[in-house]
Amino acid sequence: MVNKEQENEIQYEAEKTFCRRCMDYLTITVAAVIYAVAVSLFLDPNSLAPGGVTGIAIILNRITGLETGTWMFAVNIPILIIGMWKFGWRFILSTLYCTLAMSCMTNLLSPVGALTTDPLLAALVGGSLMAVSLGLVFRAGATSGGTDIIVKLLRLQFPHLKTGLLFLLTDAVIVTASAFVFQDIDTALYAGLVVFVNSILLDLVLYGRDGAKMFFIISDNHHVIVERLLKELDISATYISGQGAYSGVCKNVILCIVKKHLSPKLEEIVRQEDPKAFTIITSATEIYGEGYKNIFSEKL
């Protein structure tokens, strides 16, 4: 038997889930509008095929005359079927909604025409808007279909590869094809710029600027250095036991991670307390834990 308290808890969880899903679909809707603006007002009018299904749709639009948004949805159908088989109905429903919304909004905005005829500006603005849109869609737990699903499948097999890099690789083929279809190498190069801008900004939207510096510090004054780290920089550190291979002397190695803007201050502390300290500094691109990302959240 379920008591009243348990019923209230179940109802609360159901309402929370419903609200979260509504927010996801609202996010997807906003993202679809942003994506349509990028395609209809910047990329498509300037014949920039930025890879993926959108690039294919723009190429097919020039060949057949059928609207770009319509081709976006048509090309996505077989890919969505694969996504349904791999990720299930819940995932594919949100992706289907996103794909349909982007296709409809693209057709709706296409009569407006280009906001700029400068291909460089169109590439930069269009690529940036696409990155923001795709980042929002991925964070809402969906994709925009097309190569998004392919990239998500590749991420399952190769989780060490970042999303933006995978998009860059898959889109390069389509950009190359656009050079032959439009018979204009300049247009293809501008389309390549769209792909590059999109991949860089997409990683920024998804992963944030969480890059940091990792320090390994070997010093006889390790106690003083750690005390200043805790007090002045408000960061923690970990001691690792080490032993000199030649001397056989046991020493404590300080391991700490600091965000980039604190790195010069930490170097200054080490320099002040022990100019002869052996220090290794390296980049840390993904950090999970307190003050950084949650290790239990799904990797995008």
GROMACS .gro file of C-alpha atoms in nm:
model
  300
    1MET     CA    1   0.000   0.000   0.000
    2VAL     CA    2   0.117   0.351  -0.083
    3ASN     CA    3   0.066   0.603   0.197
    4LYS     CA    4  -0.020   0.970   0.153
    5GLU     CA    5   0.338   1.087   0.193
    6GLN     CA    6   0.459   0.851  -0.079
    7GLU     CA    7   0.176   0.963  -0.309
    8ASN     CA    8   0.277   1.326  -0.261
    9GLU     CA    9   0.639   1.241  -0.333
   10ILE     CA   10   0.545   1.053  -0.650
   11GLN     CA   11   0.323   1.339  -0.763
   12TYR     CA   12   0.599   1.592  -0.690
   13GLU     CA   13   0.853   1.392  -0.894
   14ALA     CA   14   0.604   1.360  -1.181
   15GLU     CA   15   0.537   1.735  -1.180
   16LYS     CA   16   0.910   1.810  -1.166
   17THR     CA   17   0.973   1.577  -1.462
   18PHE     CA   18   0.690   1.738  -1.657
   19CYS     CA   19   0.826   2.088  -1.592
   20ARG     CA   20   1.175   1.980  -1.693
   21ARG     CA   21   1.047   1.833  -2.019
   22CYS     CA   22   0.849   2.149  -2.092
   23MET     CA   23   1.164   2.356  -2.039
   24ASP     CA   24   1.353   2.121  -2.270
   25TYR     CA   25   1.097   2.167  -2.547
   26LEU     CA   26   1.095   2.543  -2.495
   27THR     CA   27   1.474   2.543  -2.526
   28ILE     CA   28   1.450   2.335  -2.844
   29THR     CA   29   1.196   2.578  -2.989
   30VAL     CA   30   1.421   2.877  -2.924
   31ALA     CA   31   1.715   2.685  -3.070
   32ALA     CA   32   1.513   2.601  -3.382
   33VAL     CA   33   1.440   2.969  -3.442
   34ILE     CA   34   1.808   3.061  -3.401
   35TYR     CA   35   1.909   2.782  -3.640
   36ALA     CA   36   1.653   2.892  -3.898
   37VAL     CA   37   1.782   3.250  -3.880
   38ALA     CA   38   2.135   3.122  -3.944
   39VAL     CA   39   2.032   2.916  -4.245
   40SER     CA   40   1.762   3.132  -4.407
   41LEU     CA   41   1.908   3.478  -4.350
   42PHE     CA   42   2.282   3.414  -4.372
   43LEU     CA   43   2.395   3.082  -4.518
   44ASP     CA   44   2.140   2.970  -4.778
   45PRO     CA   45   2.105   3.307  -4.960
   46ASN     CA   46   2.486   3.321  -4.995
   47SER     CA   47   2.510   2.958  -5.121
   48LEU     CA   48   2.711   2.850  -4.817
   49ALA     CA   49   2.663   2.477  -4.756
   50PRO     CA   50   2.796   2.428  -4.401
   51GLY     CA   51   2.811   2.050  -4.399
   52GLY     CA   52   2.565   1.812  -4.240
   53VAL     CA   53   2.207   1.769  -4.352
   54THR     CA   54   2.170   2.146  -4.385
   55GLY     CA   55   2.456   2.157  -4.634
   56ILE     CA   56   2.305   1.867  -4.828
   57ALA     CA   57   1.966   2.040  -4.827
   58ILE     CA   58   2.113   2.364  -4.963
   59ILE     CA   59   2.288   2.174  -5.242
   60LEU     CA   60   1.970   1.979  -5.328
   61ASN     CA   61   1.771   2.304  -5.324
   62ARG     CA   62   1.993   2.443  -5.600
   63ILE     CA   63   1.961   2.122  -5.802
   64THR     CA   64   1.584   2.063  -5.767
   65GLY     CA   65   1.435   2.397  -5.661
   66LEU     CA   66   1.254   2.234  -5.366
   67GLU     CA   67   1.271   2.443  -5.047
   68THR     CA   68   1.575   2.394  -4.826
   69GLY     CA   69   1.368   2.331  -4.512
   70THR     CA   70   1.171   2.059  -4.689
   71TRP     CA   71   1.492   1.886  -4.794
   72MET     CA   72   1.625   1.914  -4.439
   73PHE     CA   73   1.332   1.711  -4.311
   74ALA     CA   74   1.332   1.461  -4.599
   75VAL     CA   75   1.702   1.376  -4.566
   76ASN     CA   76   1.658   1.336  -4.190
   77ILE     CA   77   1.389   1.064  -4.212
   78PRO     CA   78   1.622   0.760  -4.258
   79ILE     CA   79   1.865   0.898  -3.999
   80LEU     CA   80   1.580   0.943  -3.749
   81ILE     CA   81   1.483   0.579  -3.799
   82ILE     CA   82   1.837   0.475  -3.707
   83GLY     CA   83   1.824   0.706  -3.405
   84MET     CA   84   1.495   0.554  -3.290
   85TRP     CA   85   1.649   0.208  -3.305
   86LYS     CA   86   1.957   0.311  -3.107
   87PHE     CA   87   1.828   0.569  -2.858
   88GLY     CA   88   1.458   0.488  -2.815
   89TRP     CA   89   1.129   0.674  -2.860
   90ARG     CA   90   1.182   0.938  -2.592
   91PHE     CA   91   1.501   1.063  -2.751
   92ILE     CA   92   1.369   1.046  -3.105
   93LEU     CA   93   1.046   1.233  -3.022
   94SER     CA   94   1.234   1.540  -2.904
   95THR     CA   95   1.469   1.511  -3.201
   96LEU     CA   96   1.175   1.473  -3.440
   97TYR     CA   97   1.017   1.784  -3.291
   98CYS     CA   98   1.346   1.973  -3.325
   99THR     CA   99   1.395   1.863  -3.685
  100LEU     CA  100   1.040   1.954  -3.781
  101ALA     CA  101   1.062   2.292  -3.605
  102MET     CA  102   1.391   2.379  -3.775
  103SER     CA  103   1.261   2.274  -4.117
  104CYS     CA  104   0.937   2.472  -4.084
  105MET     CA  105   1.108   2.782  -3.947
  106THR     CA  106   1.369   2.767  -4.225
  107ASN     CA  107   1.095   2.762  -4.492
  108LEU     CA  108   0.905   3.035  -4.307
  109LEU     CA  109   1.203   3.272  -4.292
  110SER     CA  110   1.345   3.201  -4.638
  111PRO     CA  111   1.134   3.469  -4.815
  112VAL     CA  112   1.303   3.734  -4.597
  113GLY     CA  113   1.627   3.687  -4.789
  114ALA     CA  114   1.985   3.762  -4.696
  115LEU     CA  115   2.061   4.009  -4.419
  116THR     CA  116   2.408   4.050  -4.567
  117THR     CA  117   2.561   3.965  -4.903
  118ASP     CA  118   2.914   3.970  -4.766
  119PRO     CA  119   3.013   3.599  -4.761
  120LEU     CA  120   3.265   3.651  -4.480
  121LEU     CA  121   3.009   3.814  -4.250
  122ALA     CA  122   2.750   3.553  -4.348
  123ALA     CA  123   2.994   3.272  -4.265
  124LEU     CA  124   3.094   3.417  -3.927
  125VAL     CA  125   2.744   3.511  -3.811
  126GLY     CA  126   2.577   3.201  -3.955
  127GLY     CA  127   2.836   2.965  -3.806
  128SER     CA  128   2.811   3.134  -3.466
  129LEU     CA  129   2.431   3.116  -3.459
  130MET     CA  130   2.439   2.749  -3.561
  131ALA     CA  131   2.679   2.670  -3.277
  132VAL     CA  132   2.460   2.842  -3.019
  133SER     CA  133   2.151   2.663  -3.153
  134LEU     CA  134   2.309   2.316  -3.158
  135GLY     CA  135   2.456   2.368  -2.812
  136LEU     CA  136   2.111   2.448  -2.672
  137VAL     CA  137   1.960   2.146  -2.846
  138PHE     CA  138   2.225   1.908  -2.711
  139ARG     CA  139   2.184   2.046  -2.359
  140ALA     CA  140   1.809   1.983  -2.386
  141GLY     CA  141   1.883   1.615  -2.444
  142ALA     CA  142   1.793   1.613  -2.814
  143THR     CA  143   1.963   1.666  -3.148
  144SER     CA  144   1.865   1.846  -3.464
  145GLY     CA  145   1.877   1.516  -3.649
  146GLY     CA  146   2.113   1.450  -3.937
  147THR     CA  147   2.480   1.435  -3.849
  148ASP     CA  148   2.386   1.524  -3.489
  149ILE     CA  149   2.261   1.166  -3.447
  150ILE     CA  150   2.566   1.028  -3.625
  151VAL     CA  151   2.792   1.234  -3.397
  152LYS     CA  152   2.601   1.115  -3.090
  153LEU     CA  153   2.655   0.754  -3.205
  154LEU     CA  154   3.024   0.821  -3.255
  155ARG     CA  155   3.045   0.977  -2.908
  156LEU     CA  156   2.923   0.648  -2.762
  157GLN     CA  157   3.207   0.464  -2.932
  158PHE     CA  158   3.473   0.735  -2.895
  159PRO     CA  159   3.389   0.939  -2.582
  160HIS     CA  160   3.734   1.099  -2.579
  161LEU     CA  161   3.658   1.285  -2.901
  162LYS     CA  162   3.479   1.617  -2.855
  163THR     CA  163   3.154   1.694  -3.032
  164GLY     CA  164   3.288   1.991  -3.225
  165LEU     CA  165   3.576   1.786  -3.369
  166LEU     CA  166   3.340   1.512  -3.488
  167PHE     CA  167   3.119   1.768  -3.659
  168LEU     CA  168   3.428   1.914  -3.824
  169LEU     CA  169   3.527   1.577  -3.969
  170THR     CA  170   3.182   1.477  -4.092
  171ASP     CA  171   3.107   1.817  -4.242
  172ALA     CA  172   3.434   1.840  -4.437
  173VAL     CA  173   3.308   1.588  -4.694
  174ILE     CA  174   2.992   1.789  -4.769
  175VAL     CA  175   3.179   2.119  -4.792
  176THR     CA  176   3.413   1.959  -5.046
  177ALA     CA  177   3.113   1.837  -5.246
  178SER     CA  178   2.966   2.189  -5.251
  179ALA     CA  179   3.276   2.314  -5.435
  180PHE     CA  180   3.193   2.081  -5.726
  181VAL     CA  181   2.818   2.153  -5.723
  182PHE     CA  182   2.848   2.533  -5.710
  183GLN     CA  183   3.172   2.526  -5.916
  184ASP     CA  184   3.310   2.800  -5.694
  185ILE     CA  185   3.606   2.731  -5.470
  186ASP     CA  186   3.562   3.063  -5.285
  187THR     CA  187   3.209   2.969  -5.178
  188ALA     CA  188   3.332   2.630  -5.056
  189LEU     CA  189   3.612   2.794  -4.858
  190TYR     CA  190   3.364   3.029  -4.691
  191ALA     CA  191   3.146   2.726  -4.614
  192GLY     CA  192   3.453   2.566  -4.457
  193LEU     CA  193   3.490   2.875  -4.241
  194VAL     CA  194   3.131   2.823  -4.123
  195VAL     CA  195   3.217   2.467  -4.020
  196PHE     CA  196   3.531   2.583  -3.839
  197VAL     CA  197   3.353   2.862  -3.648
  198ASN     CA  198   3.067   2.626  -3.564
  199SER     CA  199   3.298   2.354  -3.427
  200ILE     CA  200   3.500   2.593  -3.210
  201LEU     CA  201   3.200   2.774  -3.063
  202LEU     CA  202   3.001   2.453  -3.019
  203ASP     CA  203   3.267   2.311  -2.788
  204LEU     CA  204   3.265   2.642  -2.600
  205VAL     CA  205   2.885   2.631  -2.558
  206LEU     CA  206   2.883   2.265  -2.454
  207TYR     CA  207   3.190   2.244  -2.235
  208GLY     CA  208   3.239   2.604  -2.126
  209ARG     CA  209   3.571   2.768  -2.060
  210ASP     CA  210   3.665   2.516  -1.792
  211GLY     CA  211   4.025   2.477  -1.902
  212ALA     CA  212   4.272   2.496  -1.618
  213LYS     CA  213   4.636   2.443  -1.528
  214MET     CA  214   4.766   2.140  -1.340
  215PHE     CA  215   5.072   2.184  -1.117
  216PHE     CA  216   5.312   1.924  -0.981
  217ILE     CA  217   5.541   2.093  -0.729
  218ILE     CA  218   5.835   1.927  -0.552
  219SER     CA  219   5.972   2.149  -0.278
  220ASP     CA  220   6.125   2.127   0.068
  221ASN     CA  221   5.896   2.415   0.167
  222HIS     CA  222   5.580   2.233   0.061
  223HIS     CA  223   5.399   2.307   0.390
  224VAL     CA  224   5.437   2.683   0.345
  225ILE     CA  225   5.337   2.669  -0.022
  226VAL     CA  226   5.020   2.469   0.051
  227GLU     CA  227   4.931   2.700   0.340
  228ARG     CA  228   4.949   3.001   0.108
  229LEU     CA  229   4.744   2.820  -0.159
  230LEU     CA  230   4.468   2.754   0.091
  231LYS     CA  231   4.476   3.104   0.236
  232GLU     CA  232   4.547   3.333  -0.060
  233LEU     CA  233   4.399   3.146  -0.358
  234ASP     CA  234   4.128   2.953  -0.173
  235ILE     CA  235   4.216   2.632  -0.356
  236SER     CA  236   4.297   2.289  -0.224
  237ALA     CA  237   4.588   2.061  -0.303
  238THR     CA  238   4.680   1.695  -0.273
  239TYR     CA  239   5.000   1.544  -0.146
  240ILE     CA  240   5.147   1.258  -0.351
  241SER     CA  241   5.423   1.052  -0.196
  242GLY     CA  242   5.737   1.045  -0.409
  243GLN     CA  243   6.090   0.916  -0.383
  244GLY     CA  244   6.400   1.037  -0.566
  245ALA     CA  245   6.537   0.764  -0.792
  246TYR     CA  246   6.898   0.870  -0.736
  247SER     CA  247   6.893   1.005  -0.379
  248GLY     CA  248   6.629   0.768  -0.242
  249VAL     CA  249   6.490   1.059  -0.039
  250CYS     CA  250   6.113   1.055   0.017
  251LYS     CA  251   5.932   1.379  -0.060
  252ASN     CA  252   5.579   1.510  -0.080
  253VAL     CA  253   5.469   1.619  -0.427
  254ILE     CA  254   5.201   1.891  -0.436
  255LEU     CA  255   4.930   1.830  -0.694
  256CYS     CA  256   4.680   2.108  -0.754
  257ILE     CA  257   4.445   2.230  -1.026
  258VAL     CA  258   4.384   2.602  -1.073
  259LYS     CA  259   4.178   2.797  -1.322
  260LYS     CA  260   4.389   2.979  -1.577
  261HIS     CA  261   4.352   3.326  -1.430
  262LEU     CA  262   4.499   3.204  -1.098
  263SER     CA  263   4.796   3.032  -1.258
  264PRO     CA  264   5.035   3.334  -1.252
  265LYS     CA  265   4.963   3.393  -0.883
  266LEU     CA  266   5.039   3.032  -0.797
  267GLU     CA  267   5.367   3.049  -0.990
  268GLU     CA  268   5.457   3.363  -0.797
  269ILE     CA  269   5.390   3.191  -0.463
  270VAL     CA  270   5.618   2.901  -0.557
  271ARG     CA  271   5.886   3.141  -0.678
  272GLN     CA  272   5.874   3.339  -0.351
  273GLU     CA  273   5.881   3.038  -0.119
  274ASP     CA  274   6.126   2.815  -0.307
  275PRO     CA  275   6.298   2.947  -0.622
  276LYS     CA  276   6.460   2.604  -0.666
  277ALA     CA  277   6.132   2.411  -0.654
  278PHE     CA  278   6.088   2.153  -0.930
  279THR     CA  279   5.757   2.249  -1.094
  280ILE     CA  280   5.567   2.087  -1.381
  281ILE     CA  281   5.281   2.286  -1.535
  282THR     CA  282   5.044   2.133  -1.787
  283SER     CA  283   4.699   2.207  -1.930
  284ALA     CA  284   4.387   2.034  -1.800
  285THR     CA  285   4.104   2.058  -2.053
  286GLU     CA  286   3.827   1.873  -1.869
  287ILE     CA  287   3.795   1.874  -1.490
  288TYR     CA  288   3.522   1.707  -1.287
  289GLY     CA  289   3.451   1.774  -0.922
  290GLU     CA  290   3.374   2.057  -0.684
  291GLY     CA  291   3.413   2.394  -0.854
  292TYR     CA  292   3.409   2.237  -1.200
  293LYS     CA  293   3.175   1.999  -1.387
  294ASN     CA  294   2.962   1.723  -1.237
  295ILE     CA  295   3.110   1.383  -1.318
  296PHE     CA  296   2.764   1.223  -1.299
  297SER     CA  297   2.616   1.444  -1.572
  298GLU     CA  298   2.586   1.294  -1.919
  299LYS     CA  299   2.873   1.381  -2.148
  300LEU     CA  300   2.756   1.564  -2.459
   0.00000   0.00000   0.00000
